Short mmCIF file of C-alpha atoms and ligand atoms in Angstrom, two decimals:
data_model
loop_
_atom_site.label_atom_id
_atom_site.label_comp_id
_atom_site.label_asym_id
_atom_site.label_seq_id
_atom_site.Cartn_x
_atom_site.Cartn_y
_atom_site.Cartn_z
CA MET R 627 -1.14 -20.29 -13.89
CA VAL R 628 -4.10 -18.92 -12.67
CA GLY R 629 -7.15 -16.43 -15.61
CA LYS R 630 -8.13 -17.47 -19.25
CA PHE R 631 -4.60 -17.72 -20.68
CA SER R 632 -1.62 -18.80 -20.74
CA ARG R 633 1.33 -17.23 -21.67
CA ARG R 634 1.88 -19.15 -24.62
CA ASP R 635 -1.29 -17.89 -25.69
CA LEU R 636 -0.02 -14.40 -25.38
CA GLY R 637 2.79 -15.10 -26.98
CA LYS R 638 0.89 -16.08 -30.06
CA GLY R 639 -0.61 -12.67 -29.41
CA PHE R 640 2.53 -10.73 -29.63
CA GLY R 641 3.39 -12.96 -32.59
CA ALA R 642 0.87 -11.71 -34.54
CA ALA R 643 0.58 -8.20 -33.24
CA PHE R 644 4.87 -8.26 -33.85
CA ALA R 645 3.88 -9.05 -37.92
CA THR R 646 1.31 -6.95 -38.42
CA ALA R 647 3.26 -3.85 -37.57
CA ALA R 648 6.22 -5.53 -39.18
CA ILE R 649 4.44 -5.36 -42.64
CA GLY R 650 3.13 -1.79 -41.91
CA GLY R 651 6.63 -0.27 -41.94
CA SER R 652 7.14 2.43 -40.03
CA GLY R 653 4.94 0.56 -37.28
CA THR R 654 7.77 -1.55 -36.64
CA ALA R 655 9.15 0.69 -33.76
CA ALA R 656 5.92 1.05 -32.12
CA ALA R 657 5.00 -2.64 -32.12
CA LEU R 658 8.28 -3.34 -30.57
CA GLN R 659 7.93 -1.48 -28.23
CA ARG R 660 4.35 -2.73 -27.60
CA THR R 661 5.54 -6.34 -27.60
CA HIS R 662 8.32 -5.16 -24.96
CA LEU R 663 6.64 -5.58 -21.59
CA SER R 664 3.87 -3.99 -22.31
CA PHE R 665 0.35 -3.80 -20.39
CA PRO R 666 -3.19 -4.92 -21.34
CA LYS R 667 -5.34 -2.30 -22.30
CA GLY R 668 -7.30 -0.58 -19.61
CA PHE R 669 -4.53 -1.31 -16.47
CA LYS R 670 -4.13 1.61 -13.81
CA TRP R 671 -1.64 4.01 -13.26
CA GLY R 672 -1.92 5.14 -10.41
CA CYS R 673 0.62 7.72 -7.90
CA ALA R 674 0.11 7.09 -3.45
CA THR R 675 0.36 9.04 -0.55
CA ALA R 676 -1.49 9.21 3.15
CA ALA R 677 -2.97 11.86 4.84
CA TYR R 678 0.06 12.23 7.95
CA GLN R 679 2.42 12.01 5.95
CA ILE R 680 2.05 14.73 3.28
CA GLU R 681 -1.52 17.44 4.65
CA GLY R 682 0.50 18.95 7.27
CA ALA R 683 -2.55 21.56 8.88
CA VAL R 684 -3.19 19.73 11.42
CA LYS R 685 -5.19 21.43 14.40
CA GLU R 686 -7.66 22.71 10.99
CA ASP R 687 -10.99 22.95 10.47
CA GLY R 688 -11.81 21.24 13.77
CA ARG R 689 -9.38 18.57 13.35
CA GLY R 690 -8.72 16.06 16.47
CA ALA R 691 -4.74 15.08 17.62
CA THR R 692 -4.04 11.65 16.58
CA ASN R 693 -1.20 8.69 17.45
CA TRP R 694 1.35 10.27 15.69
CA ASP R 695 1.11 13.07 16.53
CA LEU R 696 2.16 12.65 20.02
CA PHE R 697 4.51 10.33 18.98
CA SER R 698 6.53 12.87 16.48
CA HIS R 699 5.68 15.61 19.25
CA THR R 700 7.97 13.11 21.60
CA PRO R 701 11.52 13.85 21.86
CA GLY R 702 13.90 11.12 20.21
CA LYS R 703 10.93 8.92 18.79
CA VAL R 704 11.40 10.35 14.80
CA LEU R 705 14.68 11.49 13.51
CA GLY R 706 16.08 15.13 14.06
CA GLY R 707 12.50 15.66 15.92
CA ASP R 708 10.43 15.79 12.87
CA THR R 709 6.43 16.40 12.95
CA GLY R 710 3.45 15.89 10.22
CA ASP R 711 2.29 19.80 11.34
CA VAL R 712 3.63 20.58 7.90
CA ALA R 713 4.57 17.41 5.60
CA ASP R 714 3.41 19.26 2.14
CA ASP R 715 0.99 21.52 3.41
CA SER R 716 -1.32 19.53 0.83
CA TYR R 717 -3.72 20.54 2.77
CA HIS R 718 -4.07 23.86 0.98
CA ARG R 719 -2.18 22.52 -2.57
CA TYR R 720 -4.03 19.38 -2.94
CA ALA R 721 -5.08 21.62 -6.41
CA GLU R 722 -1.99 21.60 -7.21
CA ASP R 723 -0.72 18.27 -6.39
CA THR R 724 -4.12 17.29 -8.96
CA GLN R 725 -1.68 18.90 -11.16
CA LEU R 726 1.27 17.21 -10.55
CA LEU R 727 -1.02 13.84 -10.85
CA LYS R 728 -2.83 15.24 -14.39
CA ASN R 729 1.40 16.24 -15.61
CA LEU R 730 2.07 12.27 -15.24
CA GLY R 731 -1.03 10.98 -17.04
CA VAL R 732 -2.07 8.56 -13.97
CA SER R 733 -5.91 7.78 -14.13
CA THR R 734 -6.15 6.56 -10.66
CA TYR R 735 -4.77 8.55 -7.18
CA ARG R 736 -4.41 6.37 -3.89
CA MET R 737 -4.84 8.95 -0.74
CA SER R 738 -6.00 8.60 2.59
CA LEU R 739 -8.80 9.75 4.37
CA ALA R 740 -7.63 11.55 8.42
CA TRP R 741 -10.25 9.77 10.41
CA SER R 742 -9.95 12.92 13.40
CA ARG R 743 -10.82 15.40 10.83
CA ILE R 744 -14.01 13.38 10.54
CA PHE R 745 -14.44 12.49 13.84
CA PRO R 746 -12.09 14.66 16.13
CA GLU R 747 -12.57 12.39 18.93
CA GLY R 748 -12.43 9.17 16.52
CA ARG R 749 -16.47 8.93 17.49
CA GLY R 750 -19.30 10.79 18.06
CA LYS R 751 -20.53 13.46 16.30
CA PRO R 752 -19.07 14.26 12.61
CA ASN R 753 -17.06 17.10 11.92
CA PRO R 754 -18.22 18.63 8.51
CA LYS R 755 -15.78 20.57 7.78
CA GLY R 756 -13.86 17.45 7.91
CA VAL R 757 -16.25 15.89 5.23
CA ASP R 758 -16.16 18.79 3.24
CA HIS R 759 -12.46 19.16 3.04
CA TYR R 760 -12.73 15.21 1.20
CA LYS R 761 -15.20 15.89 -0.81
CA ARG R 762 -12.91 19.05 -2.64
CA VAL R 763 -10.22 17.26 -2.77
CA VAL R 764 -12.08 14.09 -4.39
CA ASP R 765 -14.10 16.40 -7.06
CA ASN R 766 -10.84 17.71 -7.27
CA LEU R 767 -9.65 14.81 -8.38
CA LEU R 768 -12.45 13.47 -11.33
CA GLU R 769 -12.89 17.51 -12.77
CA ASN R 770 -9.08 16.41 -13.39
CA GLY R 771 -9.84 12.52 -14.78
CA ILE R 772 -8.59 11.46 -11.87
CA GLU R 773 -10.37 8.34 -10.05
CA PRO R 774 -9.94 8.10 -6.06
CA TYR R 775 -9.29 5.33 -4.43
CA VAL R 776 -9.53 5.96 -1.06
CA THR R 777 -8.12 4.82 1.67
CA LEU R 778 -9.46 5.09 5.48
CA PHE R 779 -7.30 4.50 7.83
CA HIS R 780 -3.75 5.09 7.52
CA TRP R 781 -1.88 4.72 10.40
CA ASP R 782 -3.54 7.70 12.20
CA LEU R 783 -5.32 7.12 14.51
CA PRO R 784 -7.32 9.39 16.88
CA ALA R 785 -5.55 10.18 20.16
CA ALA R 786 -8.95 10.52 22.12
CA LEU R 787 -9.83 6.71 21.38
CA PRO R 788 -9.20 5.30 25.00
CA GLY R 789 -6.74 2.56 24.82
CA GLY R 790 -5.99 2.67 20.75
CA TRP R 791 -5.78 -0.49 19.49
CA GLN R 792 -5.26 -2.53 22.44
CA ASN R 793 -8.97 -1.54 23.30
CA ARG R 794 -11.31 -3.81 21.21
CA ASP R 795 -13.63 -0.63 21.21
CA THR R 796 -11.54 1.16 18.88
CA ALA R 797 -12.16 -1.85 16.08
CA HIS R 798 -16.47 -0.22 16.31
CA ALA R 799 -15.23 3.17 16.35
CA PHE R 800 -13.61 2.37 12.55
CA ALA R 801 -16.20 0.36 11.66
CA ASP R 802 -18.56 3.33 12.23
CA TYR R 803 -16.47 5.51 10.88
CA ALA R 804 -16.06 3.74 7.68
CA GLY R 805 -19.65 3.47 7.51
CA TYR R 806 -20.13 6.93 7.54
CA MET R 807 -18.07 7.81 5.51
CA ALA R 808 -18.92 5.55 2.56
CA GLY R 809 -22.03 7.37 3.00
CA GLN R 810 -20.61 10.35 2.17
CA LEU R 811 -18.87 9.39 -0.54
CA SER R 812 -19.85 6.35 -2.73
CA ASP R 813 -21.53 8.56 -4.79
CA ARG R 814 -18.20 10.24 -5.97
CA VAL R 815 -15.18 7.33 -4.64
CA LYS R 816 -15.89 3.42 -5.75
CA ASN R 817 -13.35 2.03 -4.27
CA ILE R 818 -12.18 2.08 -1.24
CA MET R 819 -9.61 0.71 1.39
CA THR R 820 -10.57 0.36 4.65
CA VAL R 821 -6.62 0.10 6.66
CA ASN R 822 -3.31 0.17 5.46
CA GLU R 823 -0.65 -2.57 6.12
CA LEU R 824 -1.95 -4.49 9.43
CA ARG R 825 1.44 -5.23 9.97
CA CYS R 826 2.97 -1.77 10.41
CA PHE R 827 0.62 -0.36 12.53
CA THR R 828 0.04 -3.03 15.24
CA ASP R 829 3.66 -4.83 15.19
CA LEU R 830 5.76 -2.15 14.73
CA GLY R 831 3.65 0.13 16.47
CA HIS R 832 3.25 -2.57 19.39
CA GLN R 833 5.71 -5.11 19.18
CA VAL R 834 8.91 -3.61 18.07
CA GLY R 835 7.96 0.59 19.21
CA ILE R 836 9.41 2.42 16.48
CA HIS R 837 5.79 3.52 15.95
CA ALA R 838 3.12 5.35 17.33
CA PRO R 839 2.29 4.46 19.82
CA GLY R 840 5.64 3.30 20.66
CA LEU R 841 4.66 0.00 23.15
CA LYS R 842 6.68 -2.62 23.00
CA LEU R 843 4.17 -5.40 24.85
CA PRO R 844 3.98 -9.51 25.09
CA ALA R 845 3.05 -11.43 22.61
CA ALA R 846 -0.46 -12.13 23.90
CA GLU R 847 -1.32 -8.08 24.14
CA VAL R 848 0.18 -8.20 20.32
CA ASN R 849 -1.48 -10.78 19.34
CA GLN R 850 -4.29 -9.32 20.51
CA VAL R 851 -3.24 -5.77 19.37
CA ARG R 852 -3.63 -7.55 15.87
CA HIS R 853 -6.61 -8.87 15.82
CA HIS R 854 -8.28 -5.78 16.33
CA GLY R 855 -7.14 -4.49 13.10
CA THR R 856 -8.53 -7.43 11.65
CA LEU R 857 -11.58 -6.88 13.14
CA ALA R 858 -11.60 -3.54 12.51
CA HIS R 859 -10.98 -4.27 8.61
CA GLY R 860 -13.59 -6.86 8.57
CA LEU R 861 -16.02 -4.69 10.59
CA ALA R 862 -15.24 -2.09 8.25
CA VAL R 863 -16.27 -4.02 4.84
CA GLN R 864 -19.74 -4.50 6.37
CA ALA R 865 -20.28 -0.90 7.87
CA ILE R 866 -19.01 -0.27 4.07
CA ARG R 867 -21.19 -2.68 2.39
CA ALA R 868 -24.21 -1.58 4.23
CA HIS R 869 -23.93 2.18 3.62
CA ALA R 870 -22.16 2.85 0.04
CA LYS R 871 -23.85 2.73 -3.15
CA ARG R 872 -24.64 -0.36 -4.52
CA GLY R 873 -21.03 -1.38 -6.98
CA THR R 874 -18.51 0.25 -4.74
CA GLN R 875 -15.67 -2.10 -4.53
CA VAL R 876 -14.02 -2.65 -0.81
CA GLY R 877 -10.73 -4.12 -0.54
CA ILE R 878 -7.14 -3.88 1.94
CA ALA R 879 -4.08 -2.51 1.45
CA ASP R 880 -1.90 -4.98 3.40
CA ASN R 881 1.72 -5.37 2.94
CA THR R 882 1.57 -8.71 3.55
CA THR R 883 5.47 -10.29 4.14
CA PHE R 884 6.38 -12.68 0.74
CA TYR R 885 8.33 -15.62 0.85
CA VAL R 886 10.24 -15.89 -2.88
CA PRO R 887 12.06 -18.77 -3.44
CA VAL R 888 15.40 -19.36 -4.31
CA MET R 889 14.60 -21.05 -6.74
CA ASP R 890 12.45 -21.83 -9.20
CA THR R 891 11.97 -25.32 -9.28
CA PRO R 892 8.63 -26.85 -8.39
CA GLU R 893 9.54 -27.99 -4.64
CA HIS R 894 11.17 -24.74 -3.56
CA VAL R 895 8.26 -22.86 -5.38
CA ALA R 896 6.01 -24.71 -2.96
CA ALA R 897 7.71 -24.47 0.02
CA ALA R 898 7.79 -20.56 -0.20
CA LYS R 899 3.64 -20.42 -1.09
CA LYS R 900 3.45 -22.57 2.48
CA ALA R 901 5.75 -19.82 3.95
CA THR R 902 4.00 -16.64 3.04
CA ARG R 903 0.85 -18.13 4.07
CA GLU R 904 1.69 -19.07 7.36
CA MET R 905 3.95 -16.14 8.36
CA ASN R 906 1.07 -13.85 7.44
CA ALA R 907 -1.38 -16.44 9.35
CA MET R 908 -2.62 -13.48 11.86
CA PHE R 909 -2.90 -10.54 8.88
CA LEU R 910 -4.03 -11.57 5.74
CA THR R 911 -4.63 -15.49 5.53
CA ALA R 912 -6.88 -15.01 8.53
CA ILE R 913 -8.77 -11.68 6.27
CA MET R 914 -8.86 -14.61 3.28
CA GLU R 915 -9.68 -17.89 4.81
CA GLY R 916 -11.95 -16.08 7.64
CA ARG R 917 -9.78 -18.19 10.50
CA TYR R 918 -6.57 -18.37 11.72
CA ILE R 919 -4.75 -21.76 10.52
CA ASP R 920 -4.22 -24.45 12.56
CA GLU R 921 -0.08 -23.92 12.37
CA TYR R 922 -0.97 -20.37 13.52
CA LEU R 923 -2.52 -21.48 16.80
CA THR R 924 -0.18 -23.75 17.84
CA GLN R 925 2.76 -21.73 17.40
CA GLU R 926 1.43 -19.29 19.77
CA GLY R 927 -0.18 -21.36 22.21
CA ALA R 928 -1.64 -19.63 25.44
CA ASN R 929 -0.61 -16.15 23.71
CA ALA R 930 -3.40 -16.20 20.59
CA PRO R 931 -5.80 -14.09 20.03
CA LYS R 932 -8.75 -14.15 22.72
CA VAL R 933 -11.54 -14.04 19.65
CA GLN R 934 -15.70 -13.80 20.25
CA ALA R 935 -18.41 -14.89 18.39
CA GLY R 936 -18.86 -13.81 15.23
CA ASP R 937 -15.39 -11.93 15.01
CA MET R 938 -14.20 -14.64 12.15
CA ALA R 939 -16.90 -14.04 10.42
CA ALA R 940 -16.53 -10.55 9.74
CA ILE R 941 -12.55 -10.83 9.65
CA GLY R 942 -13.03 -13.26 6.43
CA SER R 943 -15.36 -10.74 4.95
CA PRO R 944 -15.46 -11.40 0.87
CA LEU R 945 -13.24 -8.79 -0.73
CA ASP R 946 -14.08 -7.02 -3.98
CA PHE R 947 -10.41 -6.57 -4.65
CA VAL R 948 -6.77 -7.42 -2.40
CA ALA R 949 -4.23 -4.81 -2.97
CA LEU R 950 -0.94 -5.34 -1.80
CA ASN R 951 1.80 -2.46 -0.56
CA ILE R 952 5.03 -4.74 -2.49
CA TYR R 953 8.73 -3.96 -1.39
CA ALA R 954 11.30 -5.48 0.11
CA PRO R 955 11.63 -9.45 -0.74
CA GLU R 956 11.93 -12.35 2.14
CA TRP R 957 14.27 -15.37 0.77
CA VAL R 958 13.54 -18.54 1.43
CA ARG R 959 14.72 -22.37 0.56
CA ALA R 960 12.77 -25.94 1.04
CA ASP R 961 14.58 -27.80 3.35
CA SER R 962 13.60 -31.66 5.35
CA SER R 963 12.40 -29.49 8.87
CA PRO R 964 8.33 -30.38 9.94
CA LYS R 965 7.54 -26.80 8.46
CA GLY R 966 9.50 -27.57 4.79
CA TYR R 967 11.01 -24.45 5.11
CA ALA R 968 13.90 -22.77 5.99
CA THR R 969 13.99 -18.48 5.58
CA ILE R 970 17.03 -17.04 4.56
CA PRO R 971 18.30 -13.80 6.99
CA HIS R 972 19.34 -10.56 4.76
CA ILE R 973 23.12 -10.22 4.78
CA ALA R 974 25.27 -6.55 4.83
CA SER R 975 25.95 -7.37 1.36
CA SER R 976 22.20 -7.53 0.05
CA PRO R 977 21.58 -4.59 -1.97
CA HIS R 978 19.28 -2.28 -1.17
CA MET R 979 18.00 1.62 -1.17
CA ALA R 980 18.06 4.82 0.88
CA SER R 981 15.56 2.96 3.54
CA PRO R 982 18.59 0.05 5.14
CA TRP R 983 14.74 -1.37 5.06
CA LEU R 984 14.52 -1.58 1.28
CA ILE R 985 16.34 -4.11 0.20
CA VAL R 986 15.94 -4.85 -3.43
CA GLY R 987 15.01 -8.17 -5.35
CA PRO R 988 12.05 -7.60 -7.85
CA GLU R 989 10.98 -10.93 -8.01
CA VAL R 990 8.77 -10.90 -4.99
CA ALA R 991 6.37 -8.75 -7.61
CA TYR R 992 5.77 -11.27 -9.68
CA TRP R 993 6.01 -14.30 -6.54
CA GLY R 994 3.46 -11.82 -3.99
CA ILE R 995 1.15 -11.75 -6.71
CA ARG R 996 0.83 -15.06 -8.25
CA GLN R 997 0.96 -16.27 -4.63
CA VAL R 998 -1.28 -14.41 -3.46
CA SER R 999 -3.87 -15.87 -6.85
CA GLU R 1000 -2.75 -19.40 -6.66
CA LEU R 1001 -3.45 -19.65 -2.43
CA TRP R 1002 -6.76 -17.87 -2.36
CA ALA R 1003 -8.08 -16.60 -5.48
CA PRO R 1004 -9.18 -12.79 -5.42
CA LYS R 1005 -11.23 -11.35 -8.35
CA VAL R 1006 -9.35 -8.37 -8.61
CA LEU R 1007 -5.31 -7.66 -7.31
CA TYR R 1008 -3.84 -3.99 -7.18
CA VAL R 1009 -0.40 -3.05 -6.28
CA SER R 1010 -1.64 -0.41 -3.69
CA GLU R 1011 2.62 0.39 -2.93
CA ASN R 1012 5.66 -0.28 -4.48
CA GLY R 1013 8.41 2.38 -5.40
CA ALA R 1014 12.07 3.44 -3.50
CA SER R 1015 13.88 5.74 -1.52
CA ALA R 1016 16.64 7.31 -2.53
CA ASP R 1017 19.53 10.68 -1.92
CA ASP R 1018 18.35 12.52 -5.09
CA PRO R 1019 21.10 14.93 -5.22
CA VAL R 1020 20.16 18.16 -6.52
CA GLN R 1021 21.83 19.16 -9.34
CA ASN R 1022 21.80 22.39 -11.42
CA GLY R 1023 17.99 22.38 -10.87
CA ARG R 1024 17.58 18.11 -12.02
CA ILE R 1025 17.18 15.61 -9.96
CA ASP R 1026 18.43 12.10 -11.91
CA ASP R 1027 17.41 9.55 -9.15
CA ALA R 1028 18.36 6.45 -11.66
CA ASP R 1029 18.37 3.84 -9.16
CA ARG R 1030 14.77 5.17 -8.54
CA VAL R 1031 14.21 4.36 -11.77
CA MET R 1032 16.28 1.25 -12.13
CA TYR R 1033 14.09 -0.01 -8.94
CA LEU R 1034 11.01 1.09 -10.71
CA ARG R 1035 11.83 -0.54 -13.87
CA ASN R 1036 13.41 -3.98 -12.68
CA TYR R 1037 9.69 -3.96 -10.05
CA ILE R 1038 7.34 -3.12 -12.70
CA SER R 1039 8.93 -5.42 -15.01
CA GLN R 1040 7.92 -8.63 -12.30
CA PHE R 1041 4.36 -6.80 -12.29
CA GLN R 1042 4.27 -6.56 -16.23
CA ARG R 1043 5.38 -10.59 -16.12
CA ALA R 1044 2.26 -11.36 -13.66
CA VAL R 1045 0.15 -9.86 -15.77
CA SER R 1046 1.04 -11.63 -18.72
CA GLU R 1047 0.53 -15.45 -16.81
CA GLY R 1048 -3.20 -13.79 -17.23
CA TYR R 1049 -2.67 -13.25 -12.81
CA PRO R 1050 -5.40 -10.73 -11.68
CA LEU R 1051 -3.27 -7.65 -11.77
CA LYS R 1052 -5.46 -4.12 -13.03
CA GLY R 1053 -3.19 -2.07 -11.27
CA TYR R 1054 -0.18 -0.42 -10.08
CA PHE R 1055 0.07 2.78 -7.71
CA LEU R 1056 3.49 4.11 -7.42
CA TRP R 1057 4.92 5.29 -3.45
CA SER R 1058 5.19 8.18 -3.20
CA LEU R 1059 3.63 10.74 -5.58
CA MET R 1060 6.18 13.46 -3.73
CA ASP R 1061 8.49 13.41 -0.79
CA ASN R 1062 6.43 12.86 2.64
CA PHE R 1063 6.74 12.30 5.96
CA GLU R 1064 8.47 8.79 5.85
CA TRP R 1065 6.99 8.23 9.44
CA ALA R 1066 10.34 7.34 12.19
CA ASP R 1067 12.78 8.81 9.15
CA GLY R 1068 10.96 12.32 9.17
CA TYR R 1069 11.79 13.81 6.48
CA SER R 1070 15.35 12.04 5.90
CA LYS R 1071 14.43 9.65 3.23
CA ARG R 1072 12.58 10.15 0.10
CA PHE R 1073 10.44 8.25 -1.98
CA GLY R 1074 8.46 10.91 -4.10
CA ILE R 1075 9.48 10.85 -7.84
CA HIS R 1076 8.21 14.69 -6.91
CA TYR R 1077 11.27 16.78 -4.81
CA VAL R 1078 9.85 18.28 -2.39
CA ASP R 1079 11.66 21.29 -0.88
CA PHE R 1080 10.12 21.50 2.60
CA GLN R 1081 10.97 25.12 3.45
CA THR R 1082 8.87 26.57 0.11
CA GLN R 1083 7.11 23.82 -0.82
CA LYS R 1084 7.57 23.68 -4.23
CA ARG R 1085 7.17 20.57 -5.90
CA THR R 1086 10.18 19.72 -9.11
CA PRO R 1087 9.63 16.50 -11.36
CA LYS R 1088 12.21 14.27 -10.66
CA LEU R 1089 14.02 11.88 -13.81
CA SER R 1090 11.97 9.33 -12.55
CA ALA R 1091 8.46 11.46 -13.04
CA ALA R 1092 9.56 11.75 -16.66
CA TRP R 1093 10.30 7.82 -16.60
CA TYR R 1094 6.60 7.23 -15.23
CA LYS R 1095 5.12 9.78 -17.87
CA GLU R 1096 6.52 7.78 -20.41
CA VAL R 1097 5.50 4.24 -18.95
CA ILE R 1098 1.61 5.33 -18.50
CA ALA R 1099 1.66 6.99 -22.00
CA ARG R 1100 3.49 3.78 -23.55
CA ASN R 1101 1.72 1.56 -21.22
CA ALA R 1102 4.81 -0.43 -20.53
CA VAL R 1103 8.18 -0.82 -19.69
CA VAL R 1104 10.40 1.96 -20.58
C1 FCB Y 1736 4.47 1.86 3.91
C2 FCB Y 1736 3.55 3.23 4.15
C3 FCB Y 1736 3.85 4.07 3.59
C4 FCB Y 1736 5.38 4.06 2.78
C5 FCB Y 1736 5.82 2.89 2.16
C6 FCB Y 1736 7.30 4.25 2.15
O1 FCB Y 1736 5.19 0.85 4.46
O2 FCB Y 1736 2.23 2.73 4.09
O3 FCB Y 1736 2.86 4.98 4.05
O4 FCB Y 1736 5.94 4.90 4.69
O5 FCB Y 1736 6.44 2.00 3.27
#
């Protein structure tokens, strides 16, 4: 338990609200609605997207090529040879997409900037057309009453940067870009996220090789790439603070791997929390603690990253908020090994959504928020992504994605549990506003609550959009 009130106190509040409404007669139904998994007033509901996944227009207005342009145009790297060349064409249709958001009733929107639209070569002279484009997008959101949360790097790395993330200089180039954009946008953007999902753009790109740039490097080099990623985040936090208007809130969007206790008993709960801290030692743990913990350094030995003076202080720069992308759980149980825990592998019968990696385990939503709160006591937490791929058959013009609704309802219920216990979760961004380029899966996996016909670019709300609209309107799980 953290925060000012306990679950018991909240229960008292609920009791009072229910009693009042019951006396009011016709208010009873509304009160029941409020008492059922409701969120506090002011909870921020939003949707999330990312530049390369939706924008298209890859050669327009001076945009430089990125690692994902090169990767997706390399035969065999993305399913079906799909690329982000056109994607949702949101570069041209952003005003239409703002209206989708407005119709849902969201108060916030998480979007990312394409670094190579601002600095086509990754560094050097800024491209005013790129800057102006994002000012227009942001202004359009604000005019419609939607608060933008801007991510500076969602994996589309300017291809001109020599060595990419293998080169420490890239971390400095990122910080320069971050500081520059903070200066340009912080009069209208109050919340900035540095990077999206450290583990994905480092490990998936450089160890597993299924994301750009498609490398399978040895352990020492992978650890160095990871270090450059966290360093880029830390240097960017410093640069943003140096260039942004006072009061700008800075955080990260991380896909921390969360270990869910197999049962809610003290020994398993403690084991799971320990696992989460240790298994994320190279990412969020380093950022929140400003050091690489001994368990990680011992485990990696000679392969541990080479760290320069000042790096860890930068990496550990205090954050205004921590945002988490929460999807699949890992299961863990306490055991008598020296570590004190054993992870439990997923098996064929583990339920999953259309993406095989997307194991369904709603409890991870609750435990993720709770573990981060207990381990590091961040001031503010957001869910920067949560959502699901589904098959989405189109029938008579309708897309009744009841399975996605099931997924969302169960996860959001677990986030509600975390909020009701006092953990400082202040907002939720659903991934995604609309179907888009799903990285190595191309357009084969749909995550949107709006269906996109990629031939015509027509957007159609799915059942899940209608459902999310109700959740937002009632500020409660429906
Ligand atoms: C996350 C990514 C996001 C999207 C979802 C499904 O890992 O941040 O861009 O692909 O998964």
